[in-house]
mmCIF file of C-alpha atoms in Angstrom:
data_model
loop_
_atom_site.group_PDB
_atom_site.id
_atom_site.type_symbol
_atom_site.label_atom_id
_atom_site.label_comp_id
_atom_site.label_asym_id
_atom_site.label_seq_id
_atom_site.Cartn_x
_atom_site.Cartn_y
_atom_site.Cartn_z
ATOM 1 C CA MET A 1 0.000 0.000 0.000
ATOM 2 C CA THR A 2 2.883 2.352 0.719
ATOM 3 C CA ILE A 3 4.340 1.639 -2.719
ATOM 4 C CA LEU A 4 0.939 2.363 -4.275
ATOM 5 C CA LEU A 5 0.724 5.646 -2.380
ATOM 6 C CA PHE A 6 4.108 6.870 -3.609
ATOM 7 C CA LEU A 7 3.536 5.513 -7.129
ATOM 8 C CA VAL A 8 0.263 7.429 -7.554
ATOM 9 C CA PHE A 9 1.883 10.543 -6.122
ATOM 10 C CA LEU A 10 4.838 10.364 -8.538
ATOM 11 C CA VAL A 11 2.596 9.683 -11.542
ATOM 12 C CA LEU A 12 0.427 12.691 -10.710
ATOM 13 C CA LEU A 13 3.524 14.873 -10.333
ATOM 14 C CA ILE A 14 4.876 13.733 -13.701
ATOM 15 C CA VAL A 15 1.522 14.442 -15.353
ATOM 16 C CA GLY A 16 1.683 17.999 -13.992
ATOM 17 C CA VAL A 17 -0.886 17.935 -11.185
ATOM 18 C CA PRO A 18 -0.136 20.529 -8.472
ATOM 19 C CA ILE A 19 1.554 19.079 -5.395
ATOM 20 C CA ALA A 20 -1.355 19.783 -3.030
ATOM 21 C CA PHE A 21 -3.841 17.958 -5.286
ATOM 22 C CA ALA A 22 -1.354 15.146 -5.941
ATOM 23 C CA LEU A 23 -1.004 14.563 -2.202
ATOM 24 C CA GLY A 24 -4.762 14.579 -1.728
ATOM 25 C CA LEU A 25 -5.502 12.248 -4.655
ATOM 26 C CA ALA A 26 -2.731 9.828 -3.648
ATOM 27 C CA SER A 27 -4.146 9.678 -0.122
ATOM 28 C CA PHE A 28 -7.654 9.140 -1.529
ATOM 29 C CA VAL A 29 -6.441 6.215 -3.669
ATOM 30 C CA TYR A 30 -4.726 4.778 -0.605
ATOM 31 C CA LEU A 31 -8.001 4.943 1.330
ATOM 32 C CA LEU A 32 -9.901 3.297 -1.549
ATOM 33 C CA PHE A 33 -7.691 0.218 -1.492
ATOM 34 C CA SER A 34 -7.334 -0.001 2.287
ATOM 35 C CA ASP A 35 -9.796 -1.218 4.883
ATOM 36 C CA LEU A 36 -10.152 2.178 6.575
ATOM 37 C CA PRO A 37 -13.690 3.615 6.636
ATOM 38 C CA PHE A 38 -14.267 6.924 4.865
ATOM 39 C CA ILE A 39 -15.569 8.476 8.081
ATOM 40 C CA VAL A 40 -11.919 8.683 9.144
ATOM 41 C CA ILE A 41 -11.242 11.470 6.586
ATOM 42 C CA PRO A 42 -13.362 14.249 8.138
ATOM 43 C CA GLN A 43 -12.386 13.121 11.636
ATOM 44 C CA LYS A 44 -8.670 13.424 10.891
ATOM 45 C CA MET A 45 -9.148 16.721 9.043
ATOM 46 C CA TYR A 46 -11.037 18.224 11.978
ATOM 47 C CA ALA A 47 -8.558 16.855 14.509
ATOM 48 C CA GLY A 48 -5.689 18.442 12.575
ATOM 49 C CA LEU A 49 -7.371 21.848 12.531
ATOM 50 C CA ASP A 50 -8.788 21.751 16.064
ATOM 51 C CA VAL A 51 -5.767 23.495 17.577
ATOM 52 C CA PHE A 52 -6.483 26.721 19.436
ATOM 53 C CA VAL A 53 -2.965 28.092 18.950
ATOM 54 C CA LEU A 54 -3.395 28.168 15.151
ATOM 55 C CA LEU A 55 -5.957 30.957 15.549
ATOM 56 C CA SER A 56 -3.071 33.380 16.096
ATOM 57 C CA ILE A 57 -1.764 32.946 12.530
ATOM 58 C CA PRO A 58 -4.593 34.894 10.813
ATOM 59 C CA GLY A 59 -4.119 37.525 13.516
ATOM 60 C CA PHE A 60 -0.453 38.001 12.581
ATOM 61 C CA ILE A 61 -1.332 38.217 8.890
ATOM 62 C CA LEU A 62 -4.022 40.788 9.690
ATOM 63 C CA ALA A 63 -1.553 42.759 11.812
ATOM 64 C CA GLY A 64 0.946 42.901 8.941
ATOM 65 C CA ASN A 65 -1.714 44.091 6.486
ATOM 66 C CA LEU A 66 -2.981 46.718 8.932
ATOM 67 C CA MET A 67 0.553 47.989 9.435
ATOM 68 C CA ASN A 68 1.004 48.427 5.695
ATOM 69 C CA ALA A 69 -2.392 50.055 5.195
ATOM 70 C CA SER A 70 -2.087 52.460 8.133
ATOM 71 C CA GLY A 71 1.470 53.572 7.386
ATOM 72 C CA ILE A 72 3.081 52.069 10.493
ATOM 73 C CA THR A 73 5.690 50.402 8.266
ATOM 74 C CA ASN A 74 6.895 53.793 7.029
ATOM 75 C CA ARG A 75 7.047 55.098 10.595
ATOM 76 C CA ILE A 76 9.135 52.101 11.673
ATOM 77 C CA ILE A 77 11.531 52.844 8.808
ATOM 78 C CA GLN A 78 11.677 56.540 9.789
ATOM 79 C CA LEU A 79 12.445 55.570 13.389
ATOM 80 C CA CYS A 80 15.296 53.297 12.319
ATOM 81 C CA ASN A 81 16.621 55.988 9.967
ATOM 82 C CA ALA A 82 16.649 58.425 12.874
ATOM 83 C CA LEU A 83 18.552 55.913 15.031
ATOM 84 C CA PHE A 84 21.102 54.628 12.489
ATOM 85 C CA GLY A 85 21.039 57.044 9.542
ATOM 86 C CA HIS A 86 23.957 59.198 10.747
ATOM 87 C CA ILE A 87 26.297 56.156 10.829
ATOM 88 C CA ARG A 88 28.228 55.061 7.749
ATOM 89 C CA GLY A 89 25.919 52.710 5.830
ATOM 90 C CA GLY A 90 23.031 53.951 7.942
ATOM 91 C CA LEU A 91 20.309 52.996 5.470
ATOM 92 C CA GLY A 92 21.522 49.399 5.517
ATOM 93 C CA LEU A 93 21.523 49.425 9.308
ATOM 94 C CA ALA A 94 18.045 50.974 9.296
ATOM 95 C CA ASN A 95 16.935 48.217 6.919
ATOM 96 C CA VAL A 96 18.007 45.559 9.417
ATOM 97 C CA GLY A 97 16.513 47.433 12.368
ATOM 98 C CA ALA A 98 13.186 47.865 10.588
ATOM 99 C CA SER A 99 13.159 44.176 9.640
ATOM 100 C CA MET A 100 13.753 43.195 13.250
ATOM 101 C CA LEU A 101 10.893 45.407 14.458
ATOM 102 C CA PHE A 102 8.494 44.514 11.665
ATOM 103 C CA GLY A 103 9.314 40.797 11.773
ATOM 104 C CA GLY A 104 8.713 40.840 15.506
ATOM 105 C CA ILE A 105 5.188 42.092 14.861
ATOM 106 C CA SER A 106 4.108 40.238 11.701
ATOM 107 C CA GLY A 107 6.051 36.995 12.348
ATOM 108 C CA THR A 108 6.724 36.259 8.660
ATOM 109 C CA ALA A 109 9.723 36.754 6.398
ATOM 110 C CA ILE A 110 7.673 37.257 3.219
ATOM 111 C CA ALA A 111 5.634 40.120 4.668
ATOM 112 C CA ASP A 112 8.846 41.650 5.963
ATOM 113 C CA THR A 113 10.537 41.490 2.556
ATOM 114 C CA ALA A 114 7.534 42.861 0.679
ATOM 115 C CA SER A 115 6.860 45.718 3.101
ATOM 116 C CA ILE A 116 10.378 46.835 4.014
ATOM 117 C CA GLY A 117 11.957 46.031 0.655
ATOM 118 C CA SER A 118 9.472 48.057 -1.375
ATOM 119 C CA VAL A 119 10.518 51.169 0.566
ATOM 120 C CA MET A 120 14.156 50.566 1.513
ATOM 121 C CA ILE A 121 15.609 49.152 -1.729
ATOM 122 C CA PRO A 122 14.663 52.205 -3.878
ATOM 123 C CA ALA A 123 15.788 54.546 -1.068
ATOM 124 C CA MET A 124 19.166 52.793 -0.766
ATOM 125 C CA GLU A 125 19.699 52.866 -4.540
ATOM 126 C CA LYS A 126 18.815 56.561 -4.606
ATOM 127 C CA GLU A 127 21.451 57.300 -1.942
ATOM 128 C CA GLY A 128 24.163 55.514 -3.940
ATOM 129 C CA TYR A 129 24.083 51.965 -2.577
ATOM 130 C CA ASP A 130 24.673 49.156 -5.068
ATOM 131 C CA THR A 131 21.543 47.294 -6.163
ATOM 132 C CA ASP A 132 22.963 43.878 -5.287
ATOM 133 C CA PHE A 133 23.940 45.101 -1.814
ATOM 134 C CA SER A 134 20.505 46.639 -1.193
ATOM 135 C CA CYS A 135 18.677 43.467 -2.252
ATOM 136 C CA ALA A 136 21.055 41.225 -0.285
ATOM 137 C CA VAL A 137 20.611 43.265 2.902
ATOM 138 C CA THR A 138 16.809 43.223 2.562
ATOM 139 C CA ALA A 139 16.629 39.490 1.801
ATOM 140 C CA THR A 140 19.034 38.567 4.596
ATOM 141 C CA SER A 141 17.477 40.776 7.246
ATOM 142 C CA SER A 142 13.984 39.478 6.485
ATOM 143 C CA THR A 143 15.030 35.980 7.614
ATOM 144 C CA ILE A 144 15.340 37.337 11.158
ATOM 145 C CA GLY A 145 11.546 37.841 11.257
ATOM 146 C CA PRO A 146 10.603 34.171 11.797
ATOM 147 C CA ILE A 147 13.213 33.849 14.565
ATOM 148 C CA ILE A 148 12.306 36.872 16.680
ATOM 149 C CA PRO A 149 8.985 36.178 18.426
ATOM 150 C CA PRO A 150 6.160 36.148 17.610
ATOM 151 C CA SER A 151 6.873 33.698 14.816
ATOM 152 C CA ILE A 152 4.349 31.833 12.678
ATOM 153 C CA PRO A 153 6.688 28.844 11.987
ATOM 154 C CA MET A 154 7.312 28.504 15.724
ATOM 155 C CA ILE A 155 3.575 28.516 16.426
ATOM 156 C CA ILE A 156 2.941 25.814 13.816
ATOM 157 C CA TYR A 157 5.806 23.712 15.170
ATOM 158 C CA ALA A 158 4.575 24.123 18.740
ATOM 159 C CA ALA A 159 0.991 23.255 17.783
ATOM 160 C CA PHE A 160 1.833 20.003 16.010
ATOM 161 C CA GLY A 161 4.935 19.043 17.986
ATOM 162 C CA GLY A 162 3.458 19.482 21.436
ATOM 163 C CA VAL A 163 6.096 22.044 22.437
ATOM 164 C CA SER A 164 5.518 25.109 24.595
ATOM 165 C CA VAL A 165 5.003 28.256 22.504
ATOM 166 C CA GLY A 166 6.411 30.448 25.261
ATOM 167 C CA LYS A 167 9.621 28.421 25.501
ATOM 168 C CA LEU A 168 10.081 28.564 21.718
ATOM 169 C CA PHE A 169 9.605 32.320 21.768
ATOM 170 C CA LEU A 170 12.170 32.693 24.552
ATOM 171 C CA ALA A 171 14.568 30.453 22.640
ATOM 172 C CA GLY A 172 14.263 32.599 19.501
ATOM 173 C CA ALA A 173 14.587 36.083 21.011
ATOM 174 C CA VAL A 174 18.320 36.065 21.815
ATOM 175 C CA PRO A 175 19.496 34.313 18.591
ATOM 176 C CA GLY A 176 17.357 36.682 16.500
ATOM 177 C CA PHE A 177 18.824 39.710 18.266
ATOM 178 C CA LEU A 178 22.378 38.370 17.823
ATOM 179 C CA MET A 179 21.716 37.724 14.130
ATOM 180 C CA GLY A 180 20.578 41.310 13.695
ATOM 181 C CA ILE A 181 23.632 42.727 15.508
ATOM 182 C CA SER A 182 26.002 40.502 13.490
ATOM 183 C CA LEU A 183 24.374 41.582 10.248
ATOM 184 C CA MET A 184 24.662 45.241 11.249
ATOM 185 C CA VAL A 185 28.386 44.829 11.980
ATOM 186 C CA MET A 186 28.917 43.218 8.581
ATOM 187 C CA ILE A 187 26.955 45.986 6.831
ATOM 188 C CA TYR A 188 29.027 48.625 8.613
ATOM 189 C CA ILE A 189 32.313 46.993 7.517
ATOM 190 C CA VAL A 190 31.174 46.673 3.892
ATOM 191 C CA SER A 191 29.869 50.254 3.930
ATOM 192 C CA ILE A 192 33.253 51.580 5.063
ATOM 193 C CA ARG A 193 35.066 49.637 2.348
ATOM 194 C CA ARG A 194 32.662 50.772 -0.384
ATOM 195 C CA LYS A 195 32.379 54.306 1.017
ATOM 196 C CA TYR A 196 28.601 54.305 1.249
ATOM 197 C CA PRO A 197 27.067 57.592 2.429
ATOM 198 C CA ARG A 198 25.654 58.542 5.783
ATOM 199 C CA LEU A 199 22.573 60.657 6.426
ATOM 200 C CA CYS A 200 22.555 63.914 8.338
ATOM 201 C CA ARG A 201 21.221 63.834 11.885
ATOM 202 C CA PRO A 202 17.511 64.822 11.999
#
């Protein structure tokens, strides 16, 4: 039966069926040829979704969208520019700082990249930063978002792995902060070597 399951899955993938549908159809074929009753399907589906912690994920997504719509993202960027802009490579440092703040609120790397990158990459290019450097800083700093709590991947792992969400959040706070500091140090060194500009103090 296991061979049948994988065989149907591979055939569907070769034909060009999307992965989600291929998984579902392969599982359905497995159930057809096994002795399991079909009542098991809705029971297992409901049991997989009946996790209270998962309710926080739509809340994080809503928070990220509200931040973009209300202009909080731009204010976070302005705050980080005010803190780091006067240092050599300040826009790169502000990019990392904004990603750490925004990722700590939205909990996702994709939302971080889309929101911060759409503002910071053009601003960095306008100030004389190389395009590859601007994109690399934005892409790298956005990976800090899922590590600094709250984090959607941590919530999903805690929900299905039976691990404490609070302990995962505590375990991710210090490494995420250290990643941000290390990235800022690297940006500062590269900025000195490439003679990137600094902003005037507000």
